[in-house]
N, CA and C of each residue as an Amber inpcrd file, in Angstrom:
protein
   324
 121.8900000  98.4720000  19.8260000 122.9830000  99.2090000  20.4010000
 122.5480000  99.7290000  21.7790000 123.3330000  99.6920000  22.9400000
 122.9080000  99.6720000  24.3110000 123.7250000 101.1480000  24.5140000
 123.2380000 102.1430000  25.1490000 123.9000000 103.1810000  25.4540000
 124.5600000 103.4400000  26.7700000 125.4650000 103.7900000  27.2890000
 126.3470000 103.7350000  28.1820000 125.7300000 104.7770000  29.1780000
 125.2520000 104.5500000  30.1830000 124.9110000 105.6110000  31.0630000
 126.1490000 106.5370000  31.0170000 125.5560000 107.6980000  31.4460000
 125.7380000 108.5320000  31.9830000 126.0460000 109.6070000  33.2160000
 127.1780000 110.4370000  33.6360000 127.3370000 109.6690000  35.1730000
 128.5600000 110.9300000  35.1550000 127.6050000 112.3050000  36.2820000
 128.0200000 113.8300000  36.1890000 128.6460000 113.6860000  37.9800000
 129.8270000 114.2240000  38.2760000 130.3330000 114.1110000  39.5570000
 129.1950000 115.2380000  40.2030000 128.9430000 115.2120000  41.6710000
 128.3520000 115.8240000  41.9700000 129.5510000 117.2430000  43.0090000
 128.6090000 118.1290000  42.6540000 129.5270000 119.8100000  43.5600000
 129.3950000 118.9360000  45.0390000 128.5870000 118.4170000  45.4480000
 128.1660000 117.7590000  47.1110000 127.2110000 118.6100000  47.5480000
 126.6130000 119.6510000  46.7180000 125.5300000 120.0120000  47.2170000
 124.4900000 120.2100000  46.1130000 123.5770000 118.9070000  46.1170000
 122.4950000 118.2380000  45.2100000 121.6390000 119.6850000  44.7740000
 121.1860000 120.6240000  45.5990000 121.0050000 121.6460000  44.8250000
 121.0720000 122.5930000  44.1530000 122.7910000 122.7350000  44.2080000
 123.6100000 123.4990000  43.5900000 123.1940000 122.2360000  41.9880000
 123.5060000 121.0720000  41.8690000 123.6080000 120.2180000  40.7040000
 122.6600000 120.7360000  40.0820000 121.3290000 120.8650000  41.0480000
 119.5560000 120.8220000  40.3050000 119.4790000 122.5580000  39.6410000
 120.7870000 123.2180000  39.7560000 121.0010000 124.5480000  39.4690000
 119.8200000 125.3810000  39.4780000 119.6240000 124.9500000  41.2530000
 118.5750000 126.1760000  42.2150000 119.3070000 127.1740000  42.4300000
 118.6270000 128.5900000  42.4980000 119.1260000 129.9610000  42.0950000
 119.5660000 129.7740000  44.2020000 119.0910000 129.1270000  45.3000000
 119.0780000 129.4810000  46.5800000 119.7350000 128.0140000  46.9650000
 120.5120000 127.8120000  46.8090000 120.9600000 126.4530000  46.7090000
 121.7910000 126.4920000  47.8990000 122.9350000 127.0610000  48.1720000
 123.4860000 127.3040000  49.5270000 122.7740000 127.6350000  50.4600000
 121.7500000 128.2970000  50.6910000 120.6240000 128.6630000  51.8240000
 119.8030000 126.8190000  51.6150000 119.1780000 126.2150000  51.2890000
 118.7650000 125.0500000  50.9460000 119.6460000 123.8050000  51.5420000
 120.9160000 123.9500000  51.1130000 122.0720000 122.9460000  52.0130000
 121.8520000 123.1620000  53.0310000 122.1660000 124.6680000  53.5460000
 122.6340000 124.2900000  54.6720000 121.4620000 124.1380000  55.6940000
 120.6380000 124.6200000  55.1410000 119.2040000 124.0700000  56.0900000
 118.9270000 122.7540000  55.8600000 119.1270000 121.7810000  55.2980000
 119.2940000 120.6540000  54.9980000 120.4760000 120.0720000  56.0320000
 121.5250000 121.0580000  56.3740000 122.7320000 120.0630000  57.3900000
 121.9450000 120.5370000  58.5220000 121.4080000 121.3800000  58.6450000
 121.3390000 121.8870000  60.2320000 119.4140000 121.3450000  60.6740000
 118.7120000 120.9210000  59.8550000 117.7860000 120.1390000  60.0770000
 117.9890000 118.7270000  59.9620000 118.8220000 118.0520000  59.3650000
 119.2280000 116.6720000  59.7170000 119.5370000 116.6990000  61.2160000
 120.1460000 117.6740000  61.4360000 121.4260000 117.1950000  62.9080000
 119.8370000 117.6800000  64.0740000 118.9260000 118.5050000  63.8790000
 118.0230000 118.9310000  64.5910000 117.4660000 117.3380000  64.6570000
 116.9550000 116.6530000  63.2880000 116.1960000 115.5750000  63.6050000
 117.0380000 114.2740000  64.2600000 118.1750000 114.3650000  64.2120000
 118.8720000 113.2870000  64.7950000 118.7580000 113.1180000  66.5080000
 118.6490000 114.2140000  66.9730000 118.7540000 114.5990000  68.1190000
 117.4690000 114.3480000  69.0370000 116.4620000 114.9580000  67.8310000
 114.8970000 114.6070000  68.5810000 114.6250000 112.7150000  68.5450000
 115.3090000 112.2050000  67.2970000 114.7570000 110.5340000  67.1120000
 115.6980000 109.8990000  68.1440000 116.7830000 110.7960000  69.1900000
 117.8710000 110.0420000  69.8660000 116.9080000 110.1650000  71.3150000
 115.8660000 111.0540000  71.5220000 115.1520000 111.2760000  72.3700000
 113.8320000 110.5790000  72.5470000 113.5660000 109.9200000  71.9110000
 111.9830000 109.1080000  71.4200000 111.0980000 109.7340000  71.9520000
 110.6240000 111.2300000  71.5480000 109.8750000 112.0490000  72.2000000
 108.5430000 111.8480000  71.1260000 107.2370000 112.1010000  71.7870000
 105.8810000 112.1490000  71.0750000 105.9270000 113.2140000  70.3880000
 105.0910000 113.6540000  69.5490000 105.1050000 114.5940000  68.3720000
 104.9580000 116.0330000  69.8620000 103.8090000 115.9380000  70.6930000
 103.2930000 116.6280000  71.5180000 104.4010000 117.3400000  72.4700000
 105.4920000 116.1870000  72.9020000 106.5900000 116.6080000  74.0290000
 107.2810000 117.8040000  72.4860000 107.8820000 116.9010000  71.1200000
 108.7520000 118.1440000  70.9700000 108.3720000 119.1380000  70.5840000
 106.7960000 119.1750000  70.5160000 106.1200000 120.4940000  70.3200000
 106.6480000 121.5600000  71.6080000 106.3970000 121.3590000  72.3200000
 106.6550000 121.8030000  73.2310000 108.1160000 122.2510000  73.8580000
 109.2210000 121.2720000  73.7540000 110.2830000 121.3340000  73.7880000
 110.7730000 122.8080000  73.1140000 110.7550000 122.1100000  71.4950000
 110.5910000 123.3010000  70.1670000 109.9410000 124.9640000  70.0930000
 108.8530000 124.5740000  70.9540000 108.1090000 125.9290000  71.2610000
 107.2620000 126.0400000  69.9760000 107.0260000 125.1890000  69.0620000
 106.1530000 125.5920000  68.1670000 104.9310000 124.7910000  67.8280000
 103.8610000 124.3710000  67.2610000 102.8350000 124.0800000  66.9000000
 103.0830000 122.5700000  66.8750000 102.5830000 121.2370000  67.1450000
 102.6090000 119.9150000  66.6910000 102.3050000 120.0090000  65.0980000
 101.5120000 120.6250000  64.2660000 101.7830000 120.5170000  62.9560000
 103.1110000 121.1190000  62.3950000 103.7270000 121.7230000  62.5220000
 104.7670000 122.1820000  62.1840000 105.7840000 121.0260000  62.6590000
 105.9860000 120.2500000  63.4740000 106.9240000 119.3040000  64.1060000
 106.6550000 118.0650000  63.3230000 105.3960000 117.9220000  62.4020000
 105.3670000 116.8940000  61.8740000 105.8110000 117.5040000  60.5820000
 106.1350000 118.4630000  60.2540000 106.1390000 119.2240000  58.9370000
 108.4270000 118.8210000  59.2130000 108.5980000 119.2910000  60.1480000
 109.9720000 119.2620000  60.5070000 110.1780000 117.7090000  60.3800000
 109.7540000 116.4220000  61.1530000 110.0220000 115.1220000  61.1440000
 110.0950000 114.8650000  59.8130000 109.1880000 115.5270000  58.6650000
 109.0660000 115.2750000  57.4040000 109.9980000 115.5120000  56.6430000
 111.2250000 116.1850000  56.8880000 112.2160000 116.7730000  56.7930000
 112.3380000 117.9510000  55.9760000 110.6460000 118.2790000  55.9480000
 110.0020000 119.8730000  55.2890000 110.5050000 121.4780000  55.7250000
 112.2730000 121.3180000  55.6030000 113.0560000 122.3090000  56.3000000
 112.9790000 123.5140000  55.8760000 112.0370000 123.8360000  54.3340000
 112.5630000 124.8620000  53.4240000 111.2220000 125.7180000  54.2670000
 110.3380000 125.5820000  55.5210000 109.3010000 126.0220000  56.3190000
 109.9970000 126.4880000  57.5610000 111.3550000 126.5520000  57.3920000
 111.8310000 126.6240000  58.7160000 113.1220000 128.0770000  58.0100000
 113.4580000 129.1340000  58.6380000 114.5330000 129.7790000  58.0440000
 115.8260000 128.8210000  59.1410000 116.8490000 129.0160000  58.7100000
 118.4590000 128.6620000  59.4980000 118.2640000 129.2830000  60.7980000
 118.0410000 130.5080000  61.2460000 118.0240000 131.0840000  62.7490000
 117.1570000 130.0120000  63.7360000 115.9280000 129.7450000  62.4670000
 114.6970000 129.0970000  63.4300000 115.1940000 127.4430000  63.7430000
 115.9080000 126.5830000  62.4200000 116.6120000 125.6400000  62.3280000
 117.9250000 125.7740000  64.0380000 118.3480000 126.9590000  63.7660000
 119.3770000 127.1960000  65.1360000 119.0910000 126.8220000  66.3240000
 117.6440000 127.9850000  66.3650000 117.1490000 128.0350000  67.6040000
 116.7590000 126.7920000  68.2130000 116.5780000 125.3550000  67.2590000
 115.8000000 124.4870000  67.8310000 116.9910000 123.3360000  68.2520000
 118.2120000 123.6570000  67.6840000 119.1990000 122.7980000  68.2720000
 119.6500000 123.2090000  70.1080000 119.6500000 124.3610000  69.9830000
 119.6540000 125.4340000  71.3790000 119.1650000 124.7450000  72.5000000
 117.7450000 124.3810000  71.9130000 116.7340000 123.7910000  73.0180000
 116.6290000 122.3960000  73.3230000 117.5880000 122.1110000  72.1460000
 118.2450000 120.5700000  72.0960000 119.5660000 120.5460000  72.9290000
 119.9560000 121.4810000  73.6790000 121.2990000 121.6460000  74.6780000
 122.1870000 121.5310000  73.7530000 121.6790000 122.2120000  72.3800000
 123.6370000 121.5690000  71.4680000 124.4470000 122.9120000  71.7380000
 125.5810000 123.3090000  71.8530000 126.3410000 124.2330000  71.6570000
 126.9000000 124.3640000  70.0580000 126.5370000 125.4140000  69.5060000
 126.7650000 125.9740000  68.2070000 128.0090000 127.1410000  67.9610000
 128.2980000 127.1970000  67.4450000 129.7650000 127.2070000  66.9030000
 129.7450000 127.7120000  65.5830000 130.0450000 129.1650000  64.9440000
 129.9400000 129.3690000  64.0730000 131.3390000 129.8000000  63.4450000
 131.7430000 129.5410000  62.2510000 133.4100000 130.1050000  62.2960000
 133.0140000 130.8600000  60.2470000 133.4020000 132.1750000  60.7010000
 133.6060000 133.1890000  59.4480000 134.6180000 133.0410000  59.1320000
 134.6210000 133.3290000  57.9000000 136.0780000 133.0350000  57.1630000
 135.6530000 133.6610000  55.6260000 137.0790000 134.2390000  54.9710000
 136.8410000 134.6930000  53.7500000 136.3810000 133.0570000  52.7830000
 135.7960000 133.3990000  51.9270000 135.3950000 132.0320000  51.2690000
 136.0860000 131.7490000  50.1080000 136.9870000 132.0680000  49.9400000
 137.9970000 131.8990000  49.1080000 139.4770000 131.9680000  49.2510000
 140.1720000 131.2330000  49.8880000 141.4470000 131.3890000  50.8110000
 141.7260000 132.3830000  51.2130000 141.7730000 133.6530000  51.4270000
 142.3000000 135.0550000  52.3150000 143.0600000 134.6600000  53.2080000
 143.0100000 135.6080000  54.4130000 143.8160000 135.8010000  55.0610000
 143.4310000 134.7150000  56.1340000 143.7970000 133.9520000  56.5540000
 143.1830000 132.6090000  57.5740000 143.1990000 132.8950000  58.9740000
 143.5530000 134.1070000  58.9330000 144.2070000 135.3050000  60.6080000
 142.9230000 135.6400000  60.5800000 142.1280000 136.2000000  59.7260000
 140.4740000 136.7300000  59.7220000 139.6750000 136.0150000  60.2110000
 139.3730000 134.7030000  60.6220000 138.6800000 133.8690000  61.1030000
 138.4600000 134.4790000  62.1860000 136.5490000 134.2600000  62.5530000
 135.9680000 134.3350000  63.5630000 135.4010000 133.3020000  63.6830000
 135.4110000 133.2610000  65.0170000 134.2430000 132.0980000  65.6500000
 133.2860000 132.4780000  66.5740000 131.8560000 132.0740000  66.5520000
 130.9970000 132.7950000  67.2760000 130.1740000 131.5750000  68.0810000
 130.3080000 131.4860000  69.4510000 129.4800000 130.3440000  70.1750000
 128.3630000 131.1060000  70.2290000 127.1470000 130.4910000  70.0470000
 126.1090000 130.4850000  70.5120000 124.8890000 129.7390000  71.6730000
């Protein structure tokens, strides 16, 4: 008798599934270090230039290429798109439909 896999929809955020207690802090350093590394591999910079770029240590930049984000907090993840010339864009909002008039947006 062959058993039928098994097969759970996912929330879309894999660590919310793995029911990590920090799972939203984890995503989103996960979206905002993807888009950091996209930016540096669109640049074909040496480990050394985005040390420098970055402002932080060449071991740490290989720790970041590694996509070892949970070493990085979100501000520090921020700061390094900044220096990547991205314009950031933050928009508050109640997180559960409210009032949609409450929306802020904050450029950085």
């Amino acid at each position: 008798m062959t058993q039928e896999p098994i097969f759970e929809e996912s929330s879309g955020n894999v660590f919310a599934d793995l029911g990590l207690a920090d799972a939203d802090e984890l995503f989103a350093r996960g979206k905002i270090g993807i888009q950091v590394l996209r930016l540096l591999k669109q640049r074909n910079l040496e480990q050394r230039e985005m040390s420098e770029l970055l402002g932080i240590p060449q071991a740490e930049v290989s720790h970041l290429m590694n996509g070892e984000f949970q070493r990085f907090s979100e501000g520090k993840l921020l700061l390094f798109l900044k220096r990547l010339d991205t314009e950031i864009t933050l928009h508050l909002r109640p997180r559960h439909g409210g009032n949609q008039s409450a929306e802020i947006a904050i450029s950085l």
